[in-house]
Every structure is written in structure tokens, then in C-alpha cells.
Coordinates of C-alpha atoms in Angstrom, one line a residue:
X1 CA 14.5 220.7 -10.2
X2 CA 12.6 223.9 -9.7
X3 CA 9.5 222.1 -8.3
X4 CA 11.9 220.1 -6.0
X5 CA 13.7 223.3 -4.7
X6 CA 10.4 225.2 -4.5
X7 CA 8.7 222.2 -2.5
X8 CA 11.8 221.9 -0.2
X9 CA 11.7 225.6 0.8
X10 CA 8.0 225.7 1.6
X11 CA 8.4 222.8 4.4
X12 CA 10.5 225.1 6.7
X13 CA 8.6 228.1 6.1
X14 CA 5.4 225.9 7.3
X15 CA 7.4 224.6 10.2
X16 CA 8.2 228.0 11.2
X17 CA 4.8 229.3 11.0
X18 CA 3.6 226.4 12.9
X19 CA 6.0 227.0 15.6
X20 CA 5.3 230.7 16.0
X21 CA 1.7 230.1 16.0
X22 CA 2.2 227.4 18.8
X23 CA 4.3 230.0 20.6
X24 CA 1.9 232.7 20.3
X25 CA -0.9 230.6 21.4
X26 CA 1.2 229.5 24.6
X27 CA 2.0 233.1 25.2
X28 CA -1.6 234.0 25.0
X29 CA -2.6 231.4 27.5
X30 CA 0.1 232.4 30.0
X31 CA -0.8 236.0 29.6
X32 CA -4.5 235.4 30.0
X33 CA -4.0 233.2 33.1
X34 CA -1.8 235.8 34.7
X35 CA -4.3 238.5 34.0
X36 CA -6.9 236.4 35.5
X37 CA -4.6 236.1 38.7
X38 CA -4.0 239.6 38.7
X39 CA -7.9 240.5 38.5
X40 CA -8.5 237.8 41.1
X41 CA -6.2 239.6 43.7
X42 CA -7.7 243.0 42.8
X43 CA -11.1 242.0 43.4
X44 CA -10.6 239.7 46.4
X45 CA -7.7 241.5 48.3
X46 CA -7.1 245.0 47.1
X47 CA -10.7 245.8 46.7
X48 CA -11.7 245.0 50.3
X49 CA -8.6 246.8 51.8
X50 CA -9.4 249.8 49.8
X51 CA -13.0 249.7 50.9
X52 CA -11.7 249.8 54.6
X53 CA -9.7 252.7 53.9
X54 CA -12.4 254.5 52.0
X55 CA -15.0 253.9 54.9
X56 CA -13.0 256.3 57.0
X57 CA -14.0 259.0 54.7
X58 CA -17.7 258.3 54.7
X59 CA -20.0 260.6 56.7
X60 CA -21.3 258.9 59.8
X61 CA -24.1 260.1 62.2
X62 CA -22.1 258.8 65.1
X63 CA -19.3 261.3 64.6
X64 CA -18.6 264.7 63.0
X65 CA -15.2 263.6 61.6
X66 CA -14.1 261.9 58.6
X67 CA -10.8 260.7 57.0
X68 CA -7.6 261.3 59.2
X69 CA -9.7 263.6 61.5
X70 CA -11.7 260.6 62.4
X71 CA -8.3 258.7 63.1
X72 CA -7.1 261.4 65.4
X73 CA -10.6 261.6 67.0
X74 CA -10.8 258.0 67.8
X75 CA -7.3 257.7 69.0
X76 CA -8.1 260.3 71.7
X77 CA -10.9 258.0 73.0
X78 CA -10.0 256.6 76.2
X79 CA -11.6 253.3 75.5
X80 CA -9.8 252.8 72.2
X81 CA -6.4 253.7 74.0
X82 CA -7.2 251.3 76.9
X83 CA -8.1 248.4 74.3
X84 CA -4.7 249.4 72.5
X85 CA -2.6 249.1 75.6
X86 CA -4.5 245.9 76.6
X87 CA -3.8 244.3 73.1
X88 CA -0.2 245.3 73.2
X89 CA 0.8 244.2 76.6
X90 CA -1.0 240.9 76.5
X91 CA 0.6 240.2 73.3
X92 CA 4.0 241.1 74.8
X93 CA 3.4 238.8 77.9
X94 CA 2.4 235.8 75.8
X95 CA 5.5 236.3 73.6
X96 CA 7.9 236.8 76.4
X97 CA 6.5 233.4 77.8
X98 CA 5.8 231.2 74.8
X99 CA 9.2 231.7 73.2
X100 CA 11.3 230.4 75.9
X101 CA 9.0 227.5 76.5
X102 CA 8.8 226.6 72.9
X103 CA 12.7 227.2 72.3
X104 CA 13.6 224.6 75.0
X105 CA 11.2 222.1 73.4
X106 CA 12.6 222.6 70.0
X107 CA 16.2 222.3 71.7
X108 CA 15.1 219.1 73.2
X109 CA 13.9 217.8 69.8
X110 CA 16.8 218.6 67.9
X111 CA 19.9 218.6 70.3
X112 CA 19.2 215.7 72.6
X113 CA 18.9 211.8 72.3
X114 CA 15.8 211.5 74.3
X115 CA 13.5 208.8 72.8
X116 CA 10.0 209.2 71.3
X117 CA 10.6 212.5 69.6
X118 CA 8.0 212.0 66.9
X119 CA 5.3 211.4 69.6
X120 CA 6.2 214.4 71.6
X121 CA 6.3 216.7 68.5
X122 CA 3.0 215.3 67.4
X123 CA 1.3 216.0 70.7
X124 CA 2.8 219.6 70.8
X125 CA 1.3 220.3 67.5
X126 CA -2.1 218.9 68.3
X127 CA -3.6 222.5 68.8
X128 CA -3.2 223.2 65.2
X129 CA -6.1 220.7 64.6
X130 CA -8.4 222.5 66.9
X131 CA -10.1 226.0 66.9
X132 CA -8.1 228.4 69.0
X133 CA -11.5 228.6 71.1
X134 CA -10.9 225.0 72.5
X135 CA -8.0 226.1 74.6
X136 CA -10.1 229.1 76.0
X137 CA -13.1 226.6 76.8
X138 CA -10.7 224.1 78.3
X139 CA -9.3 226.7 80.6
X140 CA -12.8 227.5 81.7
X141 CA -13.4 224.0 82.8
X142 CA -10.2 224.0 84.5
X143 CA -10.1 227.3 86.4
X144 CA -13.3 229.0 85.6
X145 CA -16.0 229.8 88.3
X146 CA -17.1 226.1 88.5
X147 CA -13.7 224.8 87.3
X148 CA -11.9 221.7 88.7
X149 CA -8.8 223.4 89.6
X150 CA -10.3 226.8 90.6
X151 CA -8.4 226.7 93.9
X152 CA -4.9 226.4 92.2
X153 CA -5.6 229.3 90.3
X154 CA -6.5 231.2 93.6
X155 CA -3.2 230.2 95.1
X156 CA -1.4 232.3 92.5
X157 CA -3.2 235.3 93.9
X158 CA -5.5 235.6 90.8
X159 CA -9.3 235.9 91.6
X160 CA -10.9 235.1 88.2
X161 CA -9.6 233.4 85.0
X162 CA -11.7 235.8 83.0
X163 CA -9.9 238.6 81.7
X164 CA -6.0 239.0 80.9
X165 CA -4.9 235.9 82.9
X166 CA -7.3 233.7 80.7
X167 CA -6.4 235.2 77.6
X168 CA -2.7 235.0 78.2
X169 CA -3.0 231.2 79.4
X170 CA -5.0 230.2 76.4
X171 CA -3.0 232.1 73.7
X172 CA 0.0 230.3 75.2
X173 CA -1.3 227.0 74.3
X174 CA -2.9 228.2 71.0
X175 CA 0.4 229.9 69.9
X176 CA 2.8 227.3 71.1
X177 CA 2.8 224.9 67.9
X178 CA 3.2 228.0 65.6
X179 CA 6.3 229.2 67.4
X180 CA 7.6 225.5 67.9
X181 CA 7.6 224.8 64.2
X182 CA 9.7 228.0 63.5
X183 CA 12.1 227.1 66.0
X184 CA 12.5 223.4 65.3
X185 CA 13.3 224.4 61.6
X186 CA 15.7 227.0 62.8
X187 CA 17.7 224.7 65.3
X188 CA 17.6 221.7 62.7
X189 CA 20.1 223.5 60.4
X190 CA 23.6 223.4 62.3
X191 CA 27.0 222.6 61.1
X192 CA 28.7 219.7 63.2
X193 CA 32.1 221.2 62.6
X194 CA 31.7 224.2 64.6
X195 CA 30.8 222.2 67.5
X196 CA 33.6 219.8 67.0
X197 CA 36.1 222.8 66.8
X198 CA 34.6 224.1 70.2
X199 CA 35.0 220.6 71.9
X200 CA 38.6 220.5 70.6
X201 CA 39.1 223.8 72.3
X202 CA 37.5 222.5 75.5
X203 CA 34.6 225.0 75.2
X204 CA 31.9 224.6 77.9
X205 CA 28.3 223.7 76.9
X206 CA 27.0 226.8 78.0
X207 CA 29.6 229.0 75.9
X208 CA 28.7 226.9 72.9
X209 CA 25.0 227.6 73.3
X210 CA 25.8 231.3 73.5
X211 CA 28.5 231.7 70.7
X212 CA 27.2 229.0 68.2
X213 CA 23.6 227.8 68.8
X214 CA 21.8 231.2 69.5
X215 CA 23.7 233.0 66.6
X216 CA 22.8 230.2 64.1
X217 CA 19.0 230.4 65.4
X218 CA 18.6 234.2 65.9
X219 CA 16.6 234.7 62.4
X220 CA 14.3 231.9 63.6
X221 CA 14.0 233.6 67.0
X222 CA 13.2 236.9 65.5
X223 CA 10.6 235.6 63.2
X224 CA 9.0 233.3 65.9
X225 CA 8.8 236.5 68.2
X226 CA 7.1 238.6 65.3
X227 CA 4.6 235.7 64.3
X228 CA 3.8 235.2 68.2
X229 CA 3.0 239.0 68.8
X230 CA 1.0 239.4 65.6
X231 CA -1.2 236.2 66.2
X232 CA -2.0 237.2 69.6
X233 CA -2.9 240.9 69.0
X234 CA -5.1 239.9 66.0
X235 CA -6.9 237.0 67.6
X236 CA -10.3 237.4 68.2
X237 CA -11.8 233.9 69.3
X238 CA -10.1 233.5 72.7
X239 CA -10.6 237.0 74.0
X240 CA -14.4 236.6 72.9
X241 CA -14.6 233.4 75.1
X242 CA -12.4 234.2 78.1
X243 CA -11.8 237.9 78.0
X244 CA -14.8 238.9 80.0
X245 CA -14.9 242.6 80.5
X246 CA -11.2 242.8 79.5
X247 CA -11.4 244.9 76.1
X248 CA -8.8 244.2 73.2
X249 CA -8.9 245.7 69.7
X250 CA -10.2 242.6 68.1
X251 CA -13.1 242.2 70.4
X252 CA -13.8 246.1 69.9
X253 CA -13.8 245.8 66.3
X254 CA -16.4 243.0 66.6
X255 CA -18.6 244.9 68.8
X256 CA -18.4 248.2 66.8
X257 CA -19.4 246.4 63.5
X258 CA -22.0 243.9 64.9
X259 CA -23.3 245.6 68.0
X260 CA -23.0 249.4 67.2
X261 CA -23.1 249.5 63.2
X262 CA -20.3 252.0 63.8
X263 CA -18.4 251.2 60.6
X264 CA -16.1 254.5 60.6
X265 CA -14.7 253.7 63.9
X266 CA -14.5 250.0 63.1
X267 CA -12.4 250.6 60.0
X268 CA -10.0 252.9 62.2
X269 CA -9.6 249.8 64.5
X270 CA -9.0 247.6 61.6
X271 CA -6.2 249.9 60.5
X272 CA -4.7 249.8 63.9
X273 CA -4.8 245.9 63.7
X274 CA -2.9 246.1 60.4
X275 CA 0.1 248.1 61.9
X276 CA 1.5 245.3 63.8
X277 CA 1.0 242.6 60.9
X278 CA 2.6 244.9 58.3
X279 CA 5.7 245.4 60.5
X280 CA 5.9 241.8 61.0
X281 CA 5.8 241.2 57.2
X282 CA 8.5 244.0 56.7
X283 CA 10.7 242.5 59.4
X284 CA 10.6 239.2 58.0
X285 CA 11.2 240.3 54.6
X286 CA 14.2 242.0 55.5
X287 CA 15.5 239.1 57.4
X288 CA 15.1 236.9 54.5
X289 CA 17.4 239.3 52.5
X290 CA 20.0 239.4 55.0
X291 CA 20.0 235.7 56.0
X292 CA 22.8 233.7 54.4
X293 CA 23.0 229.9 54.0
X294 CA 23.8 228.2 57.3
X295 CA 24.9 225.1 55.5
X296 CA 27.3 224.9 52.7
X297 CA 28.1 221.9 50.5
X298 CA 31.0 220.9 52.9
X299 CA 29.0 221.2 56.1
X300 CA 28.3 218.3 58.3
X301 CA 24.7 218.1 59.6
X302 CA 24.7 218.2 63.4
X303 CA 24.1 214.9 65.3
X304 CA 23.5 215.1 68.8
X305 CA 25.6 212.9 71.4
X306 CA 24.2 210.9 74.3
X307 CA 24.4 212.8 77.6
X308 CA 22.4 211.0 80.2
X309 CA 21.8 214.0 82.7
X310 CA 21.0 216.3 79.7
X311 CA 18.8 213.8 77.8
X312 CA 17.0 213.1 81.1
X313 CA 16.2 216.7 82.1
X314 CA 15.1 217.2 78.3
X315 CA 12.9 214.3 78.4
X316 CA 11.4 215.5 81.8
X317 CA 10.7 218.9 80.5
X318 CA 9.1 217.7 77.2
X319 CA 7.0 215.2 79.1
X320 CA 5.5 217.9 81.2
X321 CA 4.8 220.0 78.3
X322 CA 3.1 217.1 76.4
X323 CA 1.1 216.3 79.4
X324 CA -0.2 219.9 79.7
X325 CA -1.1 219.8 76.1
X326 CA -3.1 216.6 76.6
X327 CA -4.8 218.0 79.7
X328 CA -6.1 220.9 77.6
X329 CA -7.3 218.6 74.9
X330 CA -8.6 215.8 76.9
X331 CA -10.5 218.2 79.4
X332 CA -12.5 219.4 76.4
X333 CA -13.3 215.9 75.2
X334 CA -14.3 214.8 78.7
X335 CA -16.5 217.9 79.3
X336 CA -18.2 217.4 75.9
X337 CA -19.6 214.2 77.4
X338 CA -20.5 215.4 80.7
X339 CA -24.3 215.8 80.9
X340 CA -24.5 219.1 82.9
X341 CA -21.5 220.6 84.2
X342 CA -20.6 220.7 87.2
X343 CA -24.1 219.3 88.6
X344 CA -24.4 216.1 86.7
X345 CA -21.0 214.6 85.8
X346 CA -22.5 211.5 84.3
X347 CA -21.2 210.8 80.8
X348 CA -23.7 210.8 78.1
X349 CA -24.4 212.1 74.5
X350 CA -26.8 214.8 75.7
X351 CA -24.5 217.7 74.4
X352 CA -24.0 216.0 71.0
X353 CA -27.8 215.4 70.8
X354 CA -28.5 218.9 71.7
X355 CA -26.2 220.2 69.0
X356 CA -26.8 217.9 66.1
X357 CA -30.6 217.3 66.7
X358 CA -32.3 219.7 69.1
X359 CA -30.5 222.8 67.6
X360 CA -30.1 221.3 64.1
X361 CA -26.3 222.4 64.0
X362 CA -25.3 219.4 62.1
X363 CA -25.6 221.6 59.0
X364 CA -22.8 223.8 60.3
X365 CA -20.3 220.8 60.2
X366 CA -21.5 220.1 56.7
X367 CA -20.9 223.8 55.7
X368 CA -17.3 223.6 57.3
X369 CA -16.7 220.4 55.5
X370 CA -17.8 221.9 52.2
X371 CA -15.8 225.0 52.8
X372 CA -12.7 223.1 53.7
X373 CA -12.9 220.8 50.7
X374 CA -13.6 223.6 48.4
X375 CA -10.7 225.7 49.6
X376 CA -8.3 222.8 49.8
X377 CA -9.0 221.7 46.0
X378 CA -9.5 225.1 44.5
X379 CA -6.8 226.8 46.5
X380 CA -4.2 224.1 45.8
X381 CA -5.0 224.4 42.2
X382 CA -4.4 228.2 42.2
X383 CA -1.4 227.9 44.0
X384 CA 0.2 225.4 41.8
X385 CA -0.6 227.0 38.3
X386 CA 0.0 230.4 39.6
X387 CA 3.4 229.4 41.1
X388 CA 4.5 227.5 38.0
X389 CA 3.7 230.4 35.7
X390 CA 5.7 232.6 37.8
X391 CA 8.7 230.5 38.3
X392 CA 8.8 228.3 35.1
X393 CA 7.8 230.5 32.2
X394 CA 9.1 233.4 30.5
X395 CA 7.8 237.0 29.4
X396 CA 5.4 239.3 31.2
X397 CA 8.3 240.2 33.7
X398 CA 6.6 243.3 35.2
X399 CA 3.1 241.8 35.6
X400 CA 4.9 238.8 37.4
X401 CA 6.6 241.1 39.5
X402 CA 3.5 242.7 40.6
X403 CA 1.5 239.4 41.1
X404 CA 4.6 238.1 43.3
X405 CA 3.9 241.0 45.5
X406 CA 0.2 240.4 45.6
X407 CA 0.8 236.7 46.5
X408 CA 2.8 237.6 49.6
X409 CA 0.7 240.4 50.9
X410 CA -2.1 238.4 52.5
X411 CA 0.3 237.2 55.2
X412 CA 0.3 240.6 56.5
X413 CA -3.5 241.0 56.7
X414 CA -5.2 239.8 59.9
X415 CA -8.3 237.6 59.2
X416 CA -10.7 240.1 61.2
X417 CA -9.5 242.8 58.9
X418 CA -9.9 240.9 55.7
X419 CA -13.4 240.0 56.7
X420 CA -14.5 243.4 57.5
X421 CA -13.0 244.7 53.9
X422 CA -15.2 242.0 52.3
X423 CA -18.3 243.6 54.0
X424 CA -17.6 247.0 52.5
X425 CA -16.6 245.7 49.3
X426 CA -19.1 243.1 48.3
X427 CA -22.1 244.5 50.3
X428 CA -21.9 247.7 48.1
X429 CA -25.0 247.6 45.7
X430 CA -22.9 249.2 43.0
X431 CA -20.4 246.3 43.0
X432 CA -21.1 243.8 40.2
X433 CA -20.0 241.1 42.6
X434 CA -22.5 242.0 45.1
X435 CA -24.5 238.5 44.5
X436 CA -21.5 236.8 46.3
X437 CA -22.3 238.4 49.4
X438 CA -23.6 235.9 52.1
X439 CA -22.8 232.8 49.7
X440 CA -20.5 230.0 50.4
X441 CA -18.4 231.4 47.4
X442 CA -17.5 234.5 49.2
X443 CA -16.3 232.3 52.3
X444 CA -14.1 230.2 49.9
X445 CA -12.5 233.0 48.2
X446 CA -12.0 234.9 51.5
X447 CA -10.4 231.9 53.1
X448 CA -8.0 231.2 50.0
X449 CA -6.8 234.8 50.2
X450 CA -6.4 234.5 54.0
X451 CA -3.9 231.6 53.7
X452 CA -2.6 232.0 50.3
X453 CA 0.9 233.5 51.0
X454 CA 2.1 230.8 53.1
X455 CA 1.0 228.2 50.5
X456 CA 2.4 230.2 47.8
X457 CA 5.8 230.5 49.4
X458 CA 6.0 226.8 50.2
X459 CA 5.2 226.0 46.4
X460 CA 7.6 228.4 45.0
X461 CA 10.3 227.0 47.3
X462 CA 9.5 223.7 45.9
X463 CA 9.5 224.6 42.3
X464 CA 12.8 226.4 42.6
X465 CA 14.4 223.2 43.7
X466 CA 13.5 221.6 40.4
X467 CA 16.1 222.1 37.7
X468 CA 14.9 224.4 34.8
X469 CA 16.5 222.0 32.2
X470 CA 13.1 220.1 32.1
X471 CA 11.3 223.3 30.7
X472 CA 14.4 224.1 28.5
X473 CA 14.4 220.6 26.9
X474 CA 10.6 220.5 26.7
X475 CA 10.9 224.0 24.8
X476 CA 13.5 222.8 22.5
X477 CA 11.4 219.6 21.4
X478 CA 8.6 222.0 21.0
X479 CA 6.4 220.4 23.8
X480 CA 3.7 222.9 25.1
X481 CA 4.4 224.1 28.7
X482 CA 1.3 222.7 30.0
X483 CA 2.2 219.3 29.1
X484 CA 5.6 219.8 30.7
X485 CA 3.8 221.2 33.8
X486 CA 1.2 218.2 34.0
X487 CA 3.5 215.3 33.1
X488 CA 6.7 216.3 34.8
X489 CA 6.3 219.1 37.4
X490 CA 3.1 218.1 38.8
X491 CA 4.3 214.4 39.7
X492 CA 7.6 215.8 41.3
X493 CA 5.4 218.4 43.2
X494 CA 2.9 216.1 44.6
X495 CA 4.3 215.8 48.2
X496 CA 4.4 219.5 48.6
X497 CA 0.8 219.8 47.1
X498 CA -0.5 217.3 49.5
X499 CA 1.0 219.6 52.3
X500 CA -0.6 222.6 50.9
X501 CA -3.8 220.9 50.5
X502 CA -3.7 219.8 54.2
X503 CA -2.6 223.2 55.2
X504 CA -5.9 224.8 53.5
X505 CA -8.2 222.0 54.9
X506 CA -7.2 222.3 58.3
X507 CA -7.2 226.0 58.5
X508 CA -10.6 226.1 56.7
X509 CA -12.3 223.8 59.3
X510 CA -10.6 225.9 62.3
X511 CA -10.9 229.5 60.9
X512 CA -13.1 231.9 62.5
X513 CA -11.8 235.4 62.2
X514 CA -11.9 235.9 58.3
X515 CA -15.5 234.5 58.1
X516 CA -17.1 236.0 61.3
X517 CA -18.6 238.8 59.4
X518 CA -19.5 237.0 56.2
X519 CA -21.8 234.0 57.0
X520 CA -25.5 233.8 56.6
X521 CA -28.0 231.6 58.4
X522 CA -27.5 229.1 55.4
X523 CA -23.7 229.0 55.5
X524 CA -23.0 229.3 59.2
X525 CA -19.7 227.3 59.9
X526 CA -19.2 225.1 63.0
X527 CA -16.3 227.3 64.3
X528 CA -18.8 230.2 64.2
X529 CA -21.4 228.0 66.0
X530 CA -19.0 227.7 69.1
X531 CA -19.2 231.4 69.5
X532 CA -22.9 231.7 68.9
X533 CA -23.5 228.8 71.6
X534 CA -21.2 230.3 74.1
X535 CA -22.9 233.6 73.8
X536 CA -26.2 231.8 74.4
X537 CA -24.8 230.1 77.7
X538 CA -24.5 226.6 76.0
X539 CA -20.8 225.9 77.0
X540 CA -21.4 222.1 76.7
X541 CA -22.7 222.4 73.2
X542 CA -19.9 224.6 72.2
X543 CA -17.4 222.3 73.5
X544 CA -19.0 219.4 71.6
X545 CA -18.8 221.2 68.3
X546 CA -15.1 222.2 69.0
X547 CA -14.3 218.6 69.7
X548 CA -16.0 217.4 66.5
X549 CA -13.9 219.8 64.6
X550 CA -10.9 218.4 66.2
X551 CA -11.8 214.8 65.5
X552 CA -12.8 215.8 61.9
X553 CA -9.3 217.3 61.5
X554 CA -7.4 214.6 63.2
X555 CA -8.9 212.0 60.8
X556 CA -8.3 214.0 57.8
X557 CA -4.7 214.5 58.9
X558 CA -4.2 210.7 59.1
X559 CA -5.8 210.4 55.6
X560 CA -3.2 212.7 54.3
X561 CA -0.6 210.8 56.0
X562 CA -1.4 207.8 54.2
X563 CA -1.9 209.6 50.8
X564 CA 1.8 210.9 51.5
X565 CA 3.0 207.2 52.2
X566 CA 1.5 206.1 49.0
X567 CA 3.1 209.1 46.9
X568 CA 6.5 208.2 48.5
X569 CA 6.1 204.5 47.6
X570 CA 5.1 205.4 44.0
X571 CA 8.2 207.8 43.7
X572 CA 10.5 205.1 44.8
X573 CA 9.0 202.6 42.4
X574 CA 9.3 205.4 39.6
X575 CA 13.0 206.2 40.7
X576 CA 13.9 202.5 40.4

């Protein structure tokens, strides 16, 4: 009996030791991955930002001032103040114009019964697939010194497209889809009951718009306004192409670093560019905390009613905007096949031959594809694993809180500032990571950091929608967390992961501001080649590369679309 009782008492003890060993091993794995994530952001985000700040305190032969005295000194410079004012008023002008245009477009998509909404929306979002430089190049072909419609621009009393007018017009086309997506989301969430009560009280359409629609979309409007202002004031490509002698902060920063090698003054300008981005981040954060749910469990989703006159007007407006978008895109496509604009308009492949064969710039497209595939795969993996550990695991509360703050910070860092920080940080001989400088790896890490915040917030929202009971049941059954993550959470999250992967890929193909300081002759990207060819006077070649980037992005988007269809079909079979 004693042997039986002794044997019986050993088995639970062994089971407990086995459970504790497994639990400790899982905790060790989670802690190790979180520490790696923490170090990743320290080295590739906070390190570069601190290097920019530290550069202001480095003695410079071009100035007798350092630190905060240097900031005061440079802010008293007439050229800096002029560029700062130019950046502010141009950004305000673009925002004031693009917000009403995008709002009416979004209102037509969500509140009317017009046909072909999906087609119009897809056309409006086409600029997302192209480098922002494409709109600037198209404007030159339309309204430049040798433009097709140069006379039309002159009728408006504007002598030249180069300068503020060209920047404003090009930015409107480049920023429009970003603002549209925010406003469509804001206007899509509405309670039908509020409008039914208003109809019962015989309220006019205008009063319903002022008292119901606008208040319901106010957070989206504020967010779209802040995003528009920030994207314009920190943009580098469009002012570089069509800005002429009109100086803005972004082009000043590029000239100071590349042309003058004045790193101290460049760091001051970088700090100035950080201000609007940080303010936007703070405002959006406060808005998210104040925003309450528009739809409750008893809400009825808004369904627009047929109204012939209203639907006809909305269709006409949307058709005009869609045609303007297509004119911008198709002009670039047409010009890329023109032999020699505007003297020989015969269609040929001369520009493509010049780019791919004569200048041997086909490697830049390969480099861009390499960057995009690497960022899409590695970035998506990092976002998923990190988001899962932050949202679905226990312990390490303080470390998780710090990492959450780190993951949202990149949204407030302009790409040009981030790239400049990478120069100061990784180019230092004392940095053990100096070997990454001028490699493809540094481009990959910089691009991941640059676009990480939006992807992380998307993934976090998706994971929060998945019931925590999956993890609770797995833990009670002593199933390791990584098996739950791979077998349950991963299949459920596949649609979101596809969206994140596509977001990383497209932005990696079209980005320029974050990588303009970091490439080498061996790692030159296609978007950077557009700038270099334009500087060399080869506008046809730069247009051809921009069109090829857009074409690649469009093909990849279609591939992602079919992947999404396959996932939806697989999920339906799994549900049945």
C-alpha cells in the first residue's frame, strides 16, 4: 500500500513540475521576443532620432553656434523663415482645397444611390499606386513651358506652373486618396434612426446635413485635415520636381545635407519638420480617446434613398473628379511613349530603351522589388508577432506599455527626418551597426519603421476583435501559446495580414523621402532614379520609370485581390 500511495503521489508532482517548466519556457520566449522588439526600436527609431538632436550640439565650421543657440541663430535666418512660411501656407492652401473636394466625393459614395461606386472609388485611389512624383511630372506635361494646356493655365493669370501653383496642384492629386479613405470611413458609420426622426419632423436636407452628418463625421474631418497638412508640409518629391526656385523646408533640408554638407543646420530644419507631425499625432491621439461609438447594438446602418436630382449631381461631380484623376495618370503613360516631347510626338519605346538599356536602370526596378518583397514579408511578420504578444499574452506589463508607445511613434516621424537620422546614427564609425550603412538591409529596416505604426494599429484592431477565450481554453489545455497563435489566430487574421502586406509592398515601391539619403550606387531604387533623371534633364526617362512603378504596383494589387478572394472562399468552406 505504501508503494502504491508513494507512486500515486509522485505523478502529480511530476505533472506540476512539467507544467511549471513549460510555463517558464513560454514566459522566457515571450520575454526574449519582447526584448528583441524593444532593442529593434531602440536601434532603428530612437537611436536615429537622438542622433539628429545630438547633431545640433556638434561644432560646425559653418557656424559659431551649437545646441539651442544654433536653433535661435538659424531661425533668425531670412531664408529659413521664408521656407518655413512657404511650407505652412502651401500646406494650408492644399488642405483648404482638398478637404471639401474629398468630402463631397466621399459623401457621394456613401450617401447617394449613384451607379458604379466601386469603379469611381478605385479610380480615385489610383494615385496611391504611383510615386507622388508622377502627379508633378504629369502637371509639367499638361501646364509646363511645353505643356499641352499651357494657355489654359495662363488664362487663370498664372505665368508659370513652376513654384507654389505647381506644388499645390500636384499635392492635391497626391493627397486626395489619403483624405478620401478617412472621410469615406467617417461617413460610412451613421445611424439610420436619426435621419428617420428628422424626416418625421419634416427637417430639410440642409439642416440634416448640418445637425446630423457633420457632427457625426467631425472626428474624421479633423483627422483628415491634420493628415493632409502633415503630408504636404513633409513631402519632398513634388517640390523637388515642380517647385522651381520656390523653397520649402523639405527641399532646404535636402540641399543642406547633400549640397552644403551643413549637418547642423539640417538637423535644425529636421526638428522643424517634426513639429507639425508630432502635433498631428497628439491631436489624433486625443481625438481617439474622446471619440465615442457612433453605432450601438440597436443602431440601424444608414441606407441612402433614391433621389434623382441629388444622385445625378453627385454622379456628375464624381465623374469629373474621376476624369481628372485619369487625365493625370494617362498623360504620364502617354508621355512615356512619346519619342521626344514636344518635337517628335511619334509613339515608341525610346524612353524605356533609354532607361532600361542605355542607362542600365533596370537594376533600380529590381532593387525596388527586392525592397518591397523584403519589407512586405519581414514587416508583416514583425507586426503580427509583436501585436499578438502585446494583445494576447500576459506578464511583462511595463515592457509592453513601453513597446506600445514605440510602435505608434513612427506615425509622427516624417520619412525625410527618419532617413537623416539614419545617416547620423549608422554612419558613425563608433556604431557597431555601421556595417549596415549603404546596404539593402538599412533600406529595409528604415522602410519598415517608417510604415510600421499604421500596420500595427490595423493588426491590433483585428486581434482585439478575436475573443480571448481561445487563449484561455488553450492555456487550460496546456497548449503552448505559439501553437495557438499559428493554428487559430493566424488563419483568422489572414485577411488583415494580406492588407498589411499589400500596404508595405506598395509604399515600399513608391517611397522616396525615407530612403533618399541612404541608397548607394548598388542599392539605388527606382523612385530615386526618377529624381536623378529629372535632375539630369531626362524627363521622358523619369516618366517611363514612374509609369513602370505604377504598373508593377497595379499588377501586385490585382494579385493581392485574388489572394483575398481565395482566403474568403477558404474561410467560407471552413465555416461550413
